XYZ file of C-alpha atoms in Angstrom:
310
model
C 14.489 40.987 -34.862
C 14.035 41.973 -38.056
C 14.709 45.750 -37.948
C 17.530 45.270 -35.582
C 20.526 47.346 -36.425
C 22.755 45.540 -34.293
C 25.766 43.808 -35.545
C 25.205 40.122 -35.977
C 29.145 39.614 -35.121
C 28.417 41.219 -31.693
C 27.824 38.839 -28.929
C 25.730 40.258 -26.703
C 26.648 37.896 -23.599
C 28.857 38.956 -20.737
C 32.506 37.528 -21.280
C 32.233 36.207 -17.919
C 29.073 34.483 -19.243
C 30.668 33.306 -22.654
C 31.414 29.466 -22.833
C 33.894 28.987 -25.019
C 34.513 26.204 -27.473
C 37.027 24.460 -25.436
C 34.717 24.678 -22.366
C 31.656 23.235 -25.045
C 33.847 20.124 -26.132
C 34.939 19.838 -22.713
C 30.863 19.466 -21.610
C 29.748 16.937 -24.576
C 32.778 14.512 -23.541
C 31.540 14.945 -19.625
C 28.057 14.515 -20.649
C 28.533 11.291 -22.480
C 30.597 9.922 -19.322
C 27.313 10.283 -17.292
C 26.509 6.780 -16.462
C 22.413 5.216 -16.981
C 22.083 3.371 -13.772
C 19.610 -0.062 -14.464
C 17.257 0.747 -12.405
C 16.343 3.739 -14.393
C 17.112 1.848 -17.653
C 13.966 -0.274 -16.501
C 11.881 2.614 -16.510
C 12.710 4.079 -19.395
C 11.913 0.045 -21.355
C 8.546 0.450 -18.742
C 7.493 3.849 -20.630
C 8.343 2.543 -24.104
C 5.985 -0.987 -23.194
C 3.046 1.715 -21.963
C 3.522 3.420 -24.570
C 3.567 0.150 -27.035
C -0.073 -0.900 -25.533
C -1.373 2.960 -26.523
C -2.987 3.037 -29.899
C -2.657 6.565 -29.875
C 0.664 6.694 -28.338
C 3.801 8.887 -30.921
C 5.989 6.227 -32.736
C 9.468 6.789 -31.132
C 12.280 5.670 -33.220
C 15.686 4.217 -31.493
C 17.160 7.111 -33.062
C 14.908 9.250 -30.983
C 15.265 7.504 -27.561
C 19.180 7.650 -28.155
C 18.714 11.475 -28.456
C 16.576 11.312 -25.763
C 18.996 9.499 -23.098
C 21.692 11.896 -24.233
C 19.484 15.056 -23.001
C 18.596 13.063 -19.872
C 22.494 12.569 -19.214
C 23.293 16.502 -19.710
C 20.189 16.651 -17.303
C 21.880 15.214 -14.757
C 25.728 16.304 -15.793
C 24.205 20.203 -15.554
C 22.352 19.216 -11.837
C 25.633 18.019 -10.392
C 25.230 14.305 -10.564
C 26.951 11.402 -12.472
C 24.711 9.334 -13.413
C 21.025 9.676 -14.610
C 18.074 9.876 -12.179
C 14.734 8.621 -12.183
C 13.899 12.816 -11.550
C 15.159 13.309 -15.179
C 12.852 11.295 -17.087
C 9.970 14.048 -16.630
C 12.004 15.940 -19.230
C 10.749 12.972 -21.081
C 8.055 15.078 -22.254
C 9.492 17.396 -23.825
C 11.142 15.664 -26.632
C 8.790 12.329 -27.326
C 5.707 14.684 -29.088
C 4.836 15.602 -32.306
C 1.364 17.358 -31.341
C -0.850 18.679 -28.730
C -2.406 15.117 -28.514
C 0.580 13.185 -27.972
C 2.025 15.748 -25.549
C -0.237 14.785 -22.863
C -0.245 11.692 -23.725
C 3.200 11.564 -22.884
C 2.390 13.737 -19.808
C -0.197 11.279 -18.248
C 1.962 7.991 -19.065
C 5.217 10.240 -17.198
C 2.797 11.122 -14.591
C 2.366 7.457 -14.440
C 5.525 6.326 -14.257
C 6.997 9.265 -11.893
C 3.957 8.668 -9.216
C 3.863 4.936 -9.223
C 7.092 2.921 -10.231
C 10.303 5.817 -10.046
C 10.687 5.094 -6.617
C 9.137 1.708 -6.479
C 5.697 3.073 -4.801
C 3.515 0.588 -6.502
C 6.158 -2.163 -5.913
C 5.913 -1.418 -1.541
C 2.344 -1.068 -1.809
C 2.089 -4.676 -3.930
C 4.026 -6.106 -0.774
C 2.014 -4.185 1.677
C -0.782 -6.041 0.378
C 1.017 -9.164 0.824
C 2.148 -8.789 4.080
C -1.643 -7.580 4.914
C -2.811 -10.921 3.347
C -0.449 -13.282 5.512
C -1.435 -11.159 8.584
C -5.452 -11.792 8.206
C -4.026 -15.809 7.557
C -2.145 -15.587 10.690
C -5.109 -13.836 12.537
C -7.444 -16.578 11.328
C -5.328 -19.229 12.426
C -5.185 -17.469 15.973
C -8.167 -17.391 15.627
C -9.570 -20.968 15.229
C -6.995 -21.880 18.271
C -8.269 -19.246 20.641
C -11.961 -19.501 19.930
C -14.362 -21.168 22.081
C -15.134 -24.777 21.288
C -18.014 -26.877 22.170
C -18.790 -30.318 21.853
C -21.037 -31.859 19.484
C -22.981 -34.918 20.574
C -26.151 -37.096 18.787
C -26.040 -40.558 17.497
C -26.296 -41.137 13.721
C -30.313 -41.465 14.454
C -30.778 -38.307 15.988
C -33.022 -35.714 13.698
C -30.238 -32.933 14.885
C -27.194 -32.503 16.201
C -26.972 -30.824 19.987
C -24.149 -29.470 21.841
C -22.535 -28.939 25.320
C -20.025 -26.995 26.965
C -16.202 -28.320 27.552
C -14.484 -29.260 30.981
C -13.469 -25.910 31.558
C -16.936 -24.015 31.267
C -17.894 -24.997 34.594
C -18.802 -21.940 36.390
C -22.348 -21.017 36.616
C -21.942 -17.683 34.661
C -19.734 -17.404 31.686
C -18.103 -14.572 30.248
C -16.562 -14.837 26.638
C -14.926 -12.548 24.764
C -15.397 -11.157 21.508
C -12.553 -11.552 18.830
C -13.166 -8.229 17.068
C -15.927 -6.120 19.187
C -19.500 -5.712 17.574
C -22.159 -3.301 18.457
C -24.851 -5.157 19.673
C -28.509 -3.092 21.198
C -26.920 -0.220 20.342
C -23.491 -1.068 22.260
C -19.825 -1.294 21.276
C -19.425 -4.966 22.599
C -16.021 -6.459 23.918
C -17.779 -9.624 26.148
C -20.978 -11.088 27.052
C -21.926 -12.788 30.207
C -23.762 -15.875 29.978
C -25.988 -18.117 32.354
C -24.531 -21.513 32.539
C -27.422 -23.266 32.318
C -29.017 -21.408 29.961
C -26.291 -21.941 27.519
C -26.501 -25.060 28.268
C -30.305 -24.969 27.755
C -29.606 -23.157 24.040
C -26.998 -26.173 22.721
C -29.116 -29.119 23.432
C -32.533 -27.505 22.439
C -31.988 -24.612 20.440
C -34.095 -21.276 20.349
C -33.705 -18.190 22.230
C -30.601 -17.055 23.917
C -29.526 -14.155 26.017
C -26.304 -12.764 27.440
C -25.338 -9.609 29.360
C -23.608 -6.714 27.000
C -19.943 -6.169 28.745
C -21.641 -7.979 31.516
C -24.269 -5.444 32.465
C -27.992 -4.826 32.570
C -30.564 -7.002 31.585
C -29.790 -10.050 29.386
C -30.484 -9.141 26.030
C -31.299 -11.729 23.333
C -28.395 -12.476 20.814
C -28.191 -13.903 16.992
C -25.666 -16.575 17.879
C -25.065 -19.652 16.565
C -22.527 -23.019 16.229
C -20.355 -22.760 13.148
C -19.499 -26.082 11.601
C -16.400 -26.026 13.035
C -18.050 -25.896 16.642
C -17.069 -22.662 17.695
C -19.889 -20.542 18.978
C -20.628 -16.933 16.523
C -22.444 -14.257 17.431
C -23.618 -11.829 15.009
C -25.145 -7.626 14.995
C -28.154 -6.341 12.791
C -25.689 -6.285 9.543
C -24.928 -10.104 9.982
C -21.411 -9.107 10.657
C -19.860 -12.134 12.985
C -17.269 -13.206 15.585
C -16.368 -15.887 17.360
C -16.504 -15.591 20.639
C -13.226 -17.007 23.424
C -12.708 -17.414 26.753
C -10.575 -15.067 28.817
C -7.251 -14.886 28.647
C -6.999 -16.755 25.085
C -7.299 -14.110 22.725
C -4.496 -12.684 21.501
C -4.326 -9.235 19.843
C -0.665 -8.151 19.628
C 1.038 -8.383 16.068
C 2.871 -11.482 15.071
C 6.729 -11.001 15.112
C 6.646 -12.080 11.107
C 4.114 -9.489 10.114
C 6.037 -6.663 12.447
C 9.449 -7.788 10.925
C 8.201 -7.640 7.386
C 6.503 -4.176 8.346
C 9.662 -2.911 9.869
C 11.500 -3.774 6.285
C 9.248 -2.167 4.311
C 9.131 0.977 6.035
C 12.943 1.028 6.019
C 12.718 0.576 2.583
C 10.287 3.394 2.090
C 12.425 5.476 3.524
C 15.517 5.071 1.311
C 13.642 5.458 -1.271
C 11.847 9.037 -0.064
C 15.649 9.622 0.803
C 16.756 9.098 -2.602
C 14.130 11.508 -3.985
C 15.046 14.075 -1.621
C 18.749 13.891 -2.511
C 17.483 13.544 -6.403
C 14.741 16.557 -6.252
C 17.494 19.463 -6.758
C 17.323 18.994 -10.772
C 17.331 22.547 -12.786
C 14.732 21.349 -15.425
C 11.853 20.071 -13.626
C 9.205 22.338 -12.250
C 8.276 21.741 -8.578
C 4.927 20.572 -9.658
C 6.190 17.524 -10.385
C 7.941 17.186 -6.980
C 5.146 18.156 -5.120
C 3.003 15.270 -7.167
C 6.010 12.462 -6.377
C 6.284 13.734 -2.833
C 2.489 13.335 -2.224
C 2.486 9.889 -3.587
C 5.319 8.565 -1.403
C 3.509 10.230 1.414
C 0.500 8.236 0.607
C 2.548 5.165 0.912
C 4.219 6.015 4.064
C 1.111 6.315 5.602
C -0.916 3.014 4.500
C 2.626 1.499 6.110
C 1.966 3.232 9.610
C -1.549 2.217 9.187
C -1.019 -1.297 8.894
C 1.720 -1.191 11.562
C -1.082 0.451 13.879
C -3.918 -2.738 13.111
């Protein structure tokens, strides 16, 4: 540049190319009509509270952030939108630095914010969590209604308490099922056929007790015992336990509240990968970032059609 002979009054751009000032003034009054929806107001006060808890973080004047929201509004003017895009903030980066420190500082916090709030994937996976919770309270509940109950006896002088079996045990072999199957000698276990009177033998006196795996072979001894709410457990080699029921009362399918809730959330995850779809054509941001949002809804969208699977 600074041998160049050529003319410094010579505009080396196309005329076809050339914007001219009208077309400039035109822009900045278009650019400042570009609206900053709330929701993406909220991220932009989320990044300024991460960045508040930093010690390390850049000091960013409200001078700066005003600059700031007025590149992120020609961001979106120049990408064919009208309003400001949660996609935009990654240019975020660019401008909030004053050295190599603070420039991936800003990077990670962006990162952050792009792969775990812009399109509310920490927010679905906070209610997925909630929705997991009330299903293991529903299972439980199931659970203690379904399970097999037997019937404590002893008078207030007796050394310990015995048991024996309820009205409707009164075939000579029993076969109860297992709530969630166990593996058991080696076996993945669904139900175990019991003796009668061997059960019966096991409540009132105690000690060993066998039962046929799925209800073949030879009986093979068990760790099984009466919880205190009376319901009979039977554990593997890890001390993992389940209650065991009789036929016909457990019930596996998915409540109608946790499939509802489910149903919403998915719906909801897919506006919002909808949203970033529509959002992703942006001139400014390099498709690494897209390919690190997309993977993080993705990740979402699949611990949803897990838990809709359970």
């Amino acid at each position: 540049m600074l041998v160049s002979q050529q003319d410094e009054s010579d505009n080396p751009v196309p005329a076809s190319l050339q914007v001219s000032d009208e077309e400039y003034q035109q822009w900045q009054k278009d650019i400042g009509a570009i609206s900053l929806p709330d929701p993406v107001f909220e991220l932009i006060f989320t990044l300024r509270q991460q960045l508040d808890k930093l010690p390390n973080a850049p000091y960013v004047s409200d001078r700066r952030w005003k600059k700031a929201i007025r590149l992120l509004q020609a961001s979106a003017f120049f990408s064919g939108r009208d309003a400001v895009a949660p996609i935009d903030l990654i240019l975020l980066k660019d401008c909030l630095w004053y050295d190599a420190q603070s420039l991936n500082l800003m990077q990670q916090q962006l990162e952050i914010l792009m792969t775990g709030h812009a399109w509310q994937q920490q927010a679905m996976l906070t209610r997925l969590g909630g929705i997991v919770q009330r299903r293991l309270q529903l299972q439980q509940q199931q659970s203690d209604k379904t399970a097999f109950t037997v019937i404590k006896q002893g008078g207030m002088f007796s050394r310990r308490p015995y048991y024996t079996l309820p009205p409707e045990a009164s075939a000579s072999t029993l076969t109860l099922l297992l709530q969630k199957p166990l593996k058991l000698h080696d076996m993945e276990v669904i139900h175990i056929t019991f003796d009668r009177s061997a059960l019966e033998m096991w409540l009132t006196k105690g000690g060993e007790i066998r039962g046929k795996l799925n209800g073949i072979g030879f009986a093979q001894t068990l760790n099984m015992e009466v919880d205190n709410t009376q319901h009979l457990v039977v554990r593997d080699i890890s001390l993992q336990g389940t209650r065991l029921a009789l036929p016909g009362a457990a019930e596996d399918s998915m409540p109608a509240e946790i499939k509802q809730h489910l149903e919403a959330l998915e719906n909801d995850w897919r506006q919002q990968h909808t949203r970033f779809s529509e959002q992703q054509h942006c001139l400014f941001i390099h498709r690494d970032w897209l390919g690190r949002i997309e993977a993080s809804l993705q990740d979402v969208g699949e611990q949803i059609r897990q838990a809709q699977q359970c």
